[in-house]
DNA sequence: CGCCTTTGACCCGCGC
DNA sequence: GCGCGGGTCAAAGGCG
């Protein structure tokens, strides 16, 4: 742990007062831990997606702001029935050239914990391996037993990850895409299993994992991995069509969105910026700005926060 | 019949 | 080397 600078940034009426950065080094590797908090955001204005998008608090921003590679990054967020309470961004290790970061952002003046079960879980998960033995585009066909030896020289490339902590009764977030469950595993130290889903679209390698939080069973952790290379399916079995107006289900000219938050971005409040997307594969890398600037330019006192936040925070708005 | 879920087995990386 | 845990495969069965 070294750097402990607290910074702030403001954007679109929202303000993140603190960005706490810890840095640790382990045998040549450097881990970054960021915590971002906010205390002056107008709840009626700011939402998680607002933050991600309007404040450029998205993947690319983090990547740039924190010098992290998109691969193996994760973003945790919480969307509480439209009323956001917290979001948490977690950037993982592996392909980052040794960088590991975790960003916890708090909205609506609520608190969050950087050590929630979600974070821990993803942490352990990623810090270990991620051994997807398969090629990047085999769509699950190529194999299993037998083709593992092939990736000898090259290290398995990790897909970008994007995780949401969602308060929901149902495990599966309806995000407009079609998913096929291909596995389920018991989660250590949790009574709830983790389900593995794969996008059913051909040649789309996007996967997602869904698990219910052990400490807060009312929340579901959905982790997306990879990027959709196709538009939203027109034939939605589920209910995305019912949840969103047709216009919102229409993919952008570039075939986005790839993630639920992007879908949300297409809502009226978010449609701006949607035409200046970066090429596929770097969808995150486009907007950014004030965030990074403020991150690097502003210093504010340490408010000392977030450390003691508990997942139960999510529940505070429950009836 | 096509698509999906379930589920046990398997593979792999890591720590001990 | 072994065991553990995470991730994936694929057969079997269910459902519309």
GROMACS .gro file of C-alpha atoms (C1' of nucleotides) in nm:
model
  351
    1UNK     CA    1   0.000   0.000   0.000
    2UNK     CA    2   0.141   0.322  -0.098
    3UNK     CA    3  -0.054   0.578  -0.283
    4UNK     CA    4  -0.340   0.700  -0.082
    5UNK     CA    5  -0.453   1.001  -0.268
    6UNK     CA    6  -0.813   1.098  -0.257
    7UNK     CA    7  -0.952   1.280  -0.549
    8UNK     CA    8  -1.281   1.398  -0.670
    9UNK     CA    9  -1.451   1.470  -0.990
   10UNK     CA   10  -1.771   1.623  -1.098
   11UNK     CA   11  -1.976   1.567  -1.399
   12UNK     CA   12  -2.327   1.627  -1.508
   13UNK     CA   13  -2.436   1.725  -1.168
   14UNK     CA   14  -2.306   1.413  -1.014
   15UNK     CA   15  -2.007   1.415  -0.796
   16UNK     CA   16  -1.776   1.154  -0.680
   17UNK     CA   17  -1.607   1.298  -0.385
   18UNK     CA   18  -1.352   1.043  -0.311
   19UNK     CA   19  -1.141   0.817  -0.508
   20UNK     CA   20  -0.925   0.627  -0.278
   21UNK     CA   21  -0.638   0.447  -0.421
   22UNK     CA   22  -0.433   0.186  -0.254
   23UNK     CA   23  -0.151   0.016  -0.420
   24UNK     CA   24   0.017  -0.298  -0.322
   25UNK     CA   25   0.295  -0.494  -0.466
   26UNK     CA   26   0.345  -0.860  -0.444
   27UNK     CA   27   0.656  -1.002  -0.582
   28UNK     CA   28   0.681  -0.789  -0.886
   29UNK     CA   29   0.311  -0.745  -0.934
   30UNK     CA   30   0.128  -0.436  -0.844
   31UNK     CA   31  -0.226  -0.435  -0.726
   32UNK     CA   32  -0.440  -0.128  -0.730
   33UNK     CA   33  -0.744  -0.084  -0.522
   34UNK     CA   34  -0.970   0.205  -0.589
   35UNK     CA   35  -1.269   0.314  -0.400
   36UNK     CA   36  -1.489   0.583  -0.533
   37UNK     CA   37  -1.757   0.736  -0.325
   38UNK     CA   38  -2.013   0.999  -0.367
   39UNK     CA   39  -2.208   1.201  -0.126
   40UNK     CA   40  -2.359   1.473  -0.326
   41UNK     CA   41  -2.527   1.305  -0.609
   42UNK     CA   42  -2.881   1.387  -0.670
   43UNK     CA   43  -3.050   1.052  -0.651
   44UNK     CA   44  -3.320   1.162  -0.881
   45UNK     CA   45  -3.065   1.229  -1.143
   46UNK     CA   46  -2.790   0.988  -1.094
   47UNK     CA   47  -2.824   0.627  -1.159
   48UNK     CA   48  -2.574   0.359  -1.192
   49UNK     CA   49  -2.598   0.366  -1.561
   50UNK     CA   50  -2.591   0.738  -1.555
   51UNK     CA   51  -2.269   0.712  -1.379
   52UNK     CA   52  -2.125   0.457  -1.604
   53UNK     CA   53  -2.220   0.649  -1.904
   54UNK     CA   54  -2.267   1.012  -1.834
   55UNK     CA   55  -1.969   1.037  -1.617
   56UNK     CA   56  -1.780   0.816  -1.844
   57UNK     CA   57  -1.742   0.599  -1.550
   58UNK     CA   58  -1.732   0.307  -1.775
   59UNK     CA   59  -1.494   0.038  -1.848
   60UNK     CA   60  -1.285   0.237  -2.082
   61UNK     CA   61  -1.267   0.519  -1.843
   62UNK     CA   62  -1.136   0.300  -1.578
   63UNK     CA   63  -0.902   0.147  -1.813
   64UNK     CA   64  -0.760   0.478  -1.903
   65UNK     CA   65  -0.794   0.643  -1.575
   66UNK     CA   66  -0.634   0.365  -1.392
   67UNK     CA   67  -0.413   0.233  -1.655
   68UNK     CA   68  -0.583  -0.095  -1.664
   69UNK     CA   69  -0.641  -0.323  -1.950
   70UNK     CA   70  -0.993  -0.414  -2.039
   71UNK     CA   71  -0.921  -0.775  -2.019
   72UNK     CA   72  -1.000  -0.923  -1.691
   73UNK     CA   73  -1.173  -0.625  -1.556
   74UNK     CA   74  -1.494  -0.643  -1.374
   75UNK     CA   75  -1.751  -0.399  -1.277
   76UNK     CA   76  -1.988  -0.457  -1.000
   77UNK     CA   77  -2.293  -0.258  -0.968
   78UNK     CA   78  -2.613  -0.254  -0.788
   79UNK     CA   79  -2.933  -0.146  -0.939
   80UNK     CA   80  -3.217  -0.146  -0.703
   81UNK     CA   81  -3.531  -0.158  -0.900
   82UNK     CA   82  -3.435   0.152  -1.080
   83UNK     CA   83  -3.314   0.323  -0.769
   84UNK     CA   84  -2.949   0.278  -0.760
   85UNK     CA   85  -2.778   0.246  -0.432
   86UNK     CA   86  -2.433   0.148  -0.513
   87UNK     CA   87  -2.203   0.038  -0.776
   88UNK     CA   88  -1.881  -0.133  -0.745
   89UNK     CA   89  -1.620  -0.175  -1.004
   90UNK     CA   90  -1.366  -0.438  -0.979
   91UNK     CA   91  -1.074  -0.474  -1.205
   92UNK     CA   92  -0.909  -0.804  -1.199
   93UNK     CA   93  -0.560  -0.920  -1.228
   94UNK     CA   94  -0.428  -1.157  -1.483
   95UNK     CA   95  -0.382  -0.998  -1.815
   96UNK     CA   96  -0.335  -0.660  -1.664
   97UNK     CA   97   0.029  -0.701  -1.655
   98UNK     CA   98   0.013  -0.740  -1.290
   99UNK     CA   99  -0.239  -0.474  -1.222
  100UNK     CA  100  -0.531  -0.545  -1.007
  101UNK     CA  101  -0.776  -0.284  -0.915
  102UNK     CA  102  -1.098  -0.252  -0.741
  103UNK     CA  103  -1.324   0.042  -0.755
  104UNK     CA  104  -1.614   0.087  -0.530
  105UNK     CA  105  -1.846   0.370  -0.603
  106UNK     CA  106  -2.131   0.470  -0.391
  107UNK     CA  107  -2.435   0.647  -0.512
  108UNK     CA  108  -2.724   0.797  -0.331
  109UNK     CA  109  -2.500   0.859  -0.042
  110UNK     CA  110  -2.519   0.504   0.057
  111UNK     CA  111  -2.225   0.303   0.154
  112UNK     CA  112  -2.075   0.003  -0.001
  113UNK     CA  113  -1.819  -0.247   0.082
  114UNK     CA  114  -1.522  -0.331  -0.121
  115UNK     CA  115  -1.513  -0.664   0.039
  116UNK     CA  116  -1.855  -0.784  -0.031
  117UNK     CA  117  -1.909  -1.142  -0.108
  118UNK     CA  118  -1.926  -1.054  -0.468
  119UNK     CA  119  -1.596  -0.892  -0.476
  120UNK     CA  120  -1.436  -1.163  -0.281
  121UNK     CA  121  -1.576  -1.424  -0.495
  122UNK     CA  122  -1.473  -1.268  -0.815
  123UNK     CA  123  -1.146  -1.202  -0.666
  124UNK     CA  124  -1.060  -1.548  -0.577
  125UNK     CA  125  -1.196  -1.663  -0.898
  126UNK     CA  126  -0.992  -1.445  -1.113
  127UNK     CA  127  -0.683  -1.438  -0.918
  128UNK     CA  128  -0.656  -1.804  -0.961
  129UNK     CA  129  -0.704  -1.894  -1.311
  130UNK     CA  130  -0.967  -1.879  -1.551
  131UNK     CA  131  -0.890  -2.155  -1.736
  132UNK     CA  132  -1.115  -2.155  -2.019
  133UNK     CA  133  -0.956  -2.430  -2.209
  134UNK     CA  134  -1.126  -2.340  -2.527
  135UNK     CA  135  -1.038  -2.121  -2.809
  136UNK     CA  136  -1.184  -1.777  -2.832
  137UNK     CA  137  -1.433  -1.858  -3.095
  138UNK     CA  138  -1.518  -2.216  -3.090
  139UNK     CA  139  -1.863  -2.156  -2.967
  140UNK     CA  140  -1.829  -2.449  -2.744
  141UNK     CA  141  -1.787  -2.688  -3.021
  142UNK     CA  142  -1.426  -2.730  -3.054
  143UNK     CA  143  -1.374  -2.931  -2.779
  144UNK     CA  144  -1.294  -3.019  -2.449
  145UNK     CA  145  -1.079  -3.304  -2.411
  146UNK     CA  146  -0.809  -3.276  -2.647
  147UNK     CA  147  -0.755  -2.929  -2.747
  148UNK     CA  148  -0.614  -2.801  -2.433
  149UNK     CA  149  -0.263  -2.876  -2.517
  150UNK     CA  150  -0.288  -2.655  -2.813
  151UNK     CA  151  -0.277  -2.334  -2.621
  152UNK     CA  152   0.059  -2.402  -2.499
  153UNK     CA  153   0.266  -2.110  -2.586
  154UNK     CA  154   0.003  -1.851  -2.574
  155UNK     CA  155  -0.158  -1.765  -2.254
  156UNK     CA  156  -0.526  -1.787  -2.258
  157UNK     CA  157  -0.665  -1.449  -2.333
  158UNK     CA  158  -0.924  -1.340  -2.091
  159UNK     CA  159  -1.238  -1.172  -2.202
  160UNK     CA  160  -1.346  -0.848  -2.043
  161UNK     CA  161  -1.583  -0.897  -1.761
  162UNK     CA  162  -1.863  -0.689  -1.642
  163UNK     CA  163  -2.052  -0.786  -1.334
  164UNK     CA  164  -2.369  -0.651  -1.189
  165UNK     CA  165  -2.492  -0.691  -0.841
  166UNK     CA  166  -2.862  -0.673  -0.881
  167UNK     CA  167  -3.135  -0.683  -0.632
  168UNK     CA  168  -3.375  -0.925  -0.777
  169UNK     CA  169  -3.601  -1.210  -0.697
  170UNK     CA  170  -3.509  -1.393  -1.009
  171UNK     CA  171  -3.165  -1.510  -1.086
  172UNK     CA  172  -3.166  -1.431  -1.449
  173UNK     CA  173  -3.149  -1.072  -1.550
  174UNK     CA  174  -3.340  -1.010  -1.864
  175UNK     CA  175  -3.092  -0.828  -2.078
  176UNK     CA  176  -3.236  -0.884  -2.419
  177UNK     CA  177  -3.006  -1.162  -2.520
  178UNK     CA  178  -3.073  -1.529  -2.529
  179UNK     CA  179  -2.873  -1.747  -2.302
  180UNK     CA  180  -2.829  -2.116  -2.266
  181UNK     CA  181  -2.731  -2.259  -1.938
  182UNK     CA  182  -2.437  -2.489  -1.969
  183UNK     CA  183  -2.342  -2.553  -1.617
  184UNK     CA  184  -2.404  -2.503  -1.255
  185UNK     CA  185  -2.170  -2.532  -0.967
  186UNK     CA  186  -2.201  -2.503  -0.599
  187UNK     CA  187  -2.030  -2.198  -0.466
  188UNK     CA  188  -1.797  -2.246  -0.182
  189UNK     CA  189  -1.921  -2.097   0.139
  190UNK     CA  190  -2.253  -2.027  -0.013
  191UNK     CA  191  -2.576  -2.221  -0.021
  192UNK     CA  192  -2.654  -2.078  -0.358
  193UNK     CA  193  -2.519  -2.231  -0.674
  194UNK     CA  194  -2.357  -2.043  -0.956
  195UNK     CA  195  -2.505  -2.086  -1.298
  196UNK     CA  196  -2.314  -2.055  -1.619
  197UNK     CA  197  -2.479  -1.925  -1.931
  198UNK     CA  198  -2.360  -1.881  -2.283
  199UNK     CA  199  -2.507  -1.658  -2.548
  200UNK     CA  200  -2.697  -1.879  -2.788
  201UNK     CA  201  -2.615  -1.671  -3.089
  202UNK     CA  202  -2.378  -1.846  -3.319
  203UNK     CA  203  -2.022  -1.736  -3.297
  204UNK     CA  204  -2.097  -1.523  -3.001
  205UNK     CA  205  -1.873  -1.625  -2.718
  206UNK     CA  206  -2.023  -1.411  -2.451
  207UNK     CA  207  -2.082  -1.588  -2.129
  208UNK     CA  208  -2.230  -1.493  -1.804
  209UNK     CA  209  -2.235  -1.631  -1.458
  210UNK     CA  210  -2.522  -1.581  -1.226
  211UNK     CA  211  -2.510  -1.638  -0.859
  212UNK     CA  212  -2.703  -1.523  -0.563
  213UNK     CA  213  -2.525  -1.343  -0.292
  214UNK     CA  214  -2.471  -1.550   0.011
  215UNK     CA  215  -2.478  -1.263   0.253
  216UNK     CA  216  -2.762  -1.092   0.085
  217UNK     CA  217  -2.983  -1.346  -0.085
  218UNK     CA  218  -3.194  -1.074  -0.231
  219UNK     CA  219  -2.911  -0.973  -0.457
  220UNK     CA  220  -2.793  -1.151  -0.764
  221UNK     CA  221  -2.447  -1.124  -0.903
  222UNK     CA  222  -2.436  -1.144  -1.278
  223UNK     CA  223  -2.099  -1.148  -1.443
  224UNK     CA  224  -2.074  -1.098  -1.816
  225UNK     CA  225  -1.768  -1.209  -1.997
  226UNK     CA  226  -1.690  -1.108  -2.349
  227UNK     CA  227  -1.869  -0.886  -2.589
  228UNK     CA  228  -2.158  -0.965  -2.812
  229UNK     CA  229  -2.068  -0.949  -3.175
  230UNK     CA  230  -2.425  -0.934  -3.289
  231UNK     CA  231  -2.734  -0.729  -3.240
  232UNK     CA  232  -2.999  -0.808  -2.991
  233UNK     CA  233  -3.203  -1.101  -3.104
  234UNK     CA  234  -3.532  -0.998  -3.248
  235UNK     CA  235  -3.714  -1.296  -3.118
  236UNK     CA  236  -3.705  -1.258  -2.750
  237UNK     CA  237  -3.841  -1.543  -2.562
  238UNK     CA  238  -3.832  -1.377  -2.239
  239UNK     CA  239  -3.948  -1.046  -2.176
  240UNK     CA  240  -3.700  -0.798  -2.281
  241UNK     CA  241  -3.948  -0.704  -2.541
  242UNK     CA  242  -4.191  -0.637  -2.270
  243UNK     CA  243  -3.950  -0.461  -2.048
  244UNK     CA  244  -3.822  -0.229  -2.308
  245UNK     CA  245  -3.985  -0.052  -2.593
  246UNK     CA  246  -3.891  -0.186  -2.932
  247UNK     CA  247  -3.673   0.110  -2.998
  248UNK     CA  248  -3.461   0.019  -2.707
  249UNK     CA  249  -3.421  -0.330  -2.824
  250UNK     CA  250  -3.293  -0.213  -3.153
  251UNK     CA  251  -2.924  -0.246  -3.161
  252UNK     CA  252  -2.706   0.043  -3.240
  253UNK     CA  253  -2.563   0.063  -3.587
  254UNK     CA  254  -2.257  -0.103  -3.459
  255UNK     CA  255  -2.436  -0.389  -3.309
  256UNK     CA  256  -2.431  -0.285  -2.956
  257UNK     CA  257  -2.518  -0.299  -2.680
  258UNK     CA  258  -2.331  -0.581  -2.538
  259UNK     CA  259  -2.427  -0.545  -2.178
  260UNK     CA  260  -2.734  -0.463  -1.987
  261UNK     CA  261  -2.605  -0.130  -1.888
  262UNK     CA  262  -2.560  -0.050  -2.247
  263UNK     CA  263  -2.911  -0.147  -2.308
  264UNK     CA  264  -3.009   0.097  -2.045
  265UNK     CA  265  -2.797   0.353  -2.205
  266UNK     CA  266  -3.016   0.341  -2.502
  267UNK     CA  267  -3.297   0.474  -2.303
  268UNK     CA  268  -3.379   0.834  -2.370
  269UNK     CA  269  -3.137   0.959  -2.116
  270UNK     CA  270  -2.853   0.770  -2.263
  271UNK     CA  271  -2.892   0.782  -2.631
  272UNK     CA  272  -2.646   1.060  -2.667
  273UNK     CA  273  -2.299   0.934  -2.728
  274UNK     CA  274  -2.425   0.622  -2.882
  275UNK     CA  275  -2.312   0.718  -3.223
  276UNK     CA  276  -1.955   0.778  -3.146
  277UNK     CA  277  -1.872   0.434  -3.043
  278UNK     CA  278  -1.533   0.290  -3.077
  279UNK     CA  279  -1.486  -0.006  -3.299
  280UNK     CA  280  -1.599  -0.338  -3.178
  281UNK     CA  281  -1.365  -0.475  -2.927
  282UNK     CA  282  -1.303  -0.147  -2.771
  283UNK     CA  283  -1.647  -0.044  -2.691
  284UNK     CA  284  -1.540   0.074  -2.358
  285UNK     CA  285  -1.259   0.280  -2.470
  286UNK     CA  286  -1.445   0.564  -2.613
  287UNK     CA  287  -1.586   0.795  -2.361
  288UNK     CA  288  -1.394   0.925  -2.090
  289UNK     CA  289  -1.277   1.232  -1.965
  290UNK     CA  290  -1.364   1.436  -1.674
  291UNK     CA  291  -1.325   1.131  -1.472
  292UNK     CA  292  -0.970   1.073  -1.555
  293UNK     CA  293  -0.888   1.436  -1.550
  294UNK     CA  294  -1.022   1.487  -1.207
  295UNK     CA  295  -0.877   1.170  -1.092
  296UNK     CA  296  -0.541   1.294  -1.179
  297UNK     CA  297  -0.579   1.653  -1.088
  298UNK     CA  298  -0.779   1.683  -0.775
  299UNK     CA  299  -0.687   1.602  -0.427
  300UNK     CA  300  -0.937   1.598  -0.150
  301UNK     CA  301  -0.923   1.498   0.208
  302UNK     CA  302  -0.968   1.143   0.300
  303UNK     CA  303  -1.317   1.096   0.421
  304UNK     CA  304  -1.246   0.748   0.528
  305UNK     CA  305  -1.531   0.552   0.398
  306UNK     CA  306  -1.651   0.243   0.237
  307UNK     CA  307  -1.441   0.023   0.444
  308UNK     CA  308  -1.712  -0.075   0.672
  309UNK     CA  309  -1.996  -0.098   0.439
  310UNK     CA  310  -2.210  -0.394   0.438
  311UNK     CA  311  -2.413  -0.558   0.173
  312UNK     CA  312  -2.720  -0.506   0.378
  313UNK     CA  313  -2.699  -0.154   0.259
  314UNK     CA  314  -2.872  -0.276  -0.046
  315UNK     CA  315  -3.175  -0.357   0.153
  316UNK     CA  316  -3.228  -0.032   0.314
  317UNK     CA  317  -3.482   0.082   0.066
  318UNK     CA  318  -3.686  -0.227   0.096
  319UNK     CA  319  -4.042  -0.183   0.205
  320DC     C1'  320  -3.840  -3.131  -3.334
  321DG     C1'  321  -3.580  -2.772  -3.156
  322DC     C1'  322  -3.432  -2.554  -2.767
  323DC     C1'  323  -3.348  -2.551  -2.304
  324DT     C1'  324  -3.218  -2.717  -1.825
  325DT     C1'  325  -3.015  -3.054  -1.532
  326DT     C1'  326  -2.634  -3.292  -1.369
  327DG     C1'  327  -2.235  -3.582  -1.317
  328DA     C1'  328  -1.793  -3.616  -1.510
  329DC     C1'  329  -1.401  -3.414  -1.667
  330DC     C1'  330  -1.020  -3.074  -1.718
  331DC     C1'  331  -0.710  -2.745  -1.542
  332DG     C1'  332  -0.457  -2.434  -1.240
  333DC     C1'  333  -0.312  -2.355  -0.793
  334DG     C1'  334  -0.174  -2.428  -0.318
  335DC     C1'  335   0.001  -2.736   0.012
  336DG     C1'  336   0.210  -3.542  -0.637
  337DC     C1'  337  -0.230  -3.473  -0.456
  338DG     C1'  338  -0.647  -3.251  -0.343
  339DC     C1'  339  -0.944  -2.869  -0.407
  340DG     C1'  340  -1.221  -2.554  -0.647
  341DG     C1'  341  -1.371  -2.325  -1.064
  342DG     C1'  342  -1.517  -2.381  -1.522
  343DT     C1'  343  -1.688  -2.664  -1.907
  344DC     C1'  344  -1.873  -3.058  -2.154
  345DA     C1'  345  -2.228  -3.343  -2.308
  346DA     C1'  346  -2.579  -3.693  -2.232
  347DA     C1'  347  -3.035  -3.721  -2.079
  348DG     C1'  348  -3.465  -3.551  -2.013
  349DG     C1'  349  -3.835  -3.182  -2.020
  350DC     C1'  350  -4.117  -2.854  -2.249
  351DG     C1'  351  -4.374  -2.598  -2.600
   0.00000   0.00000   0.00000
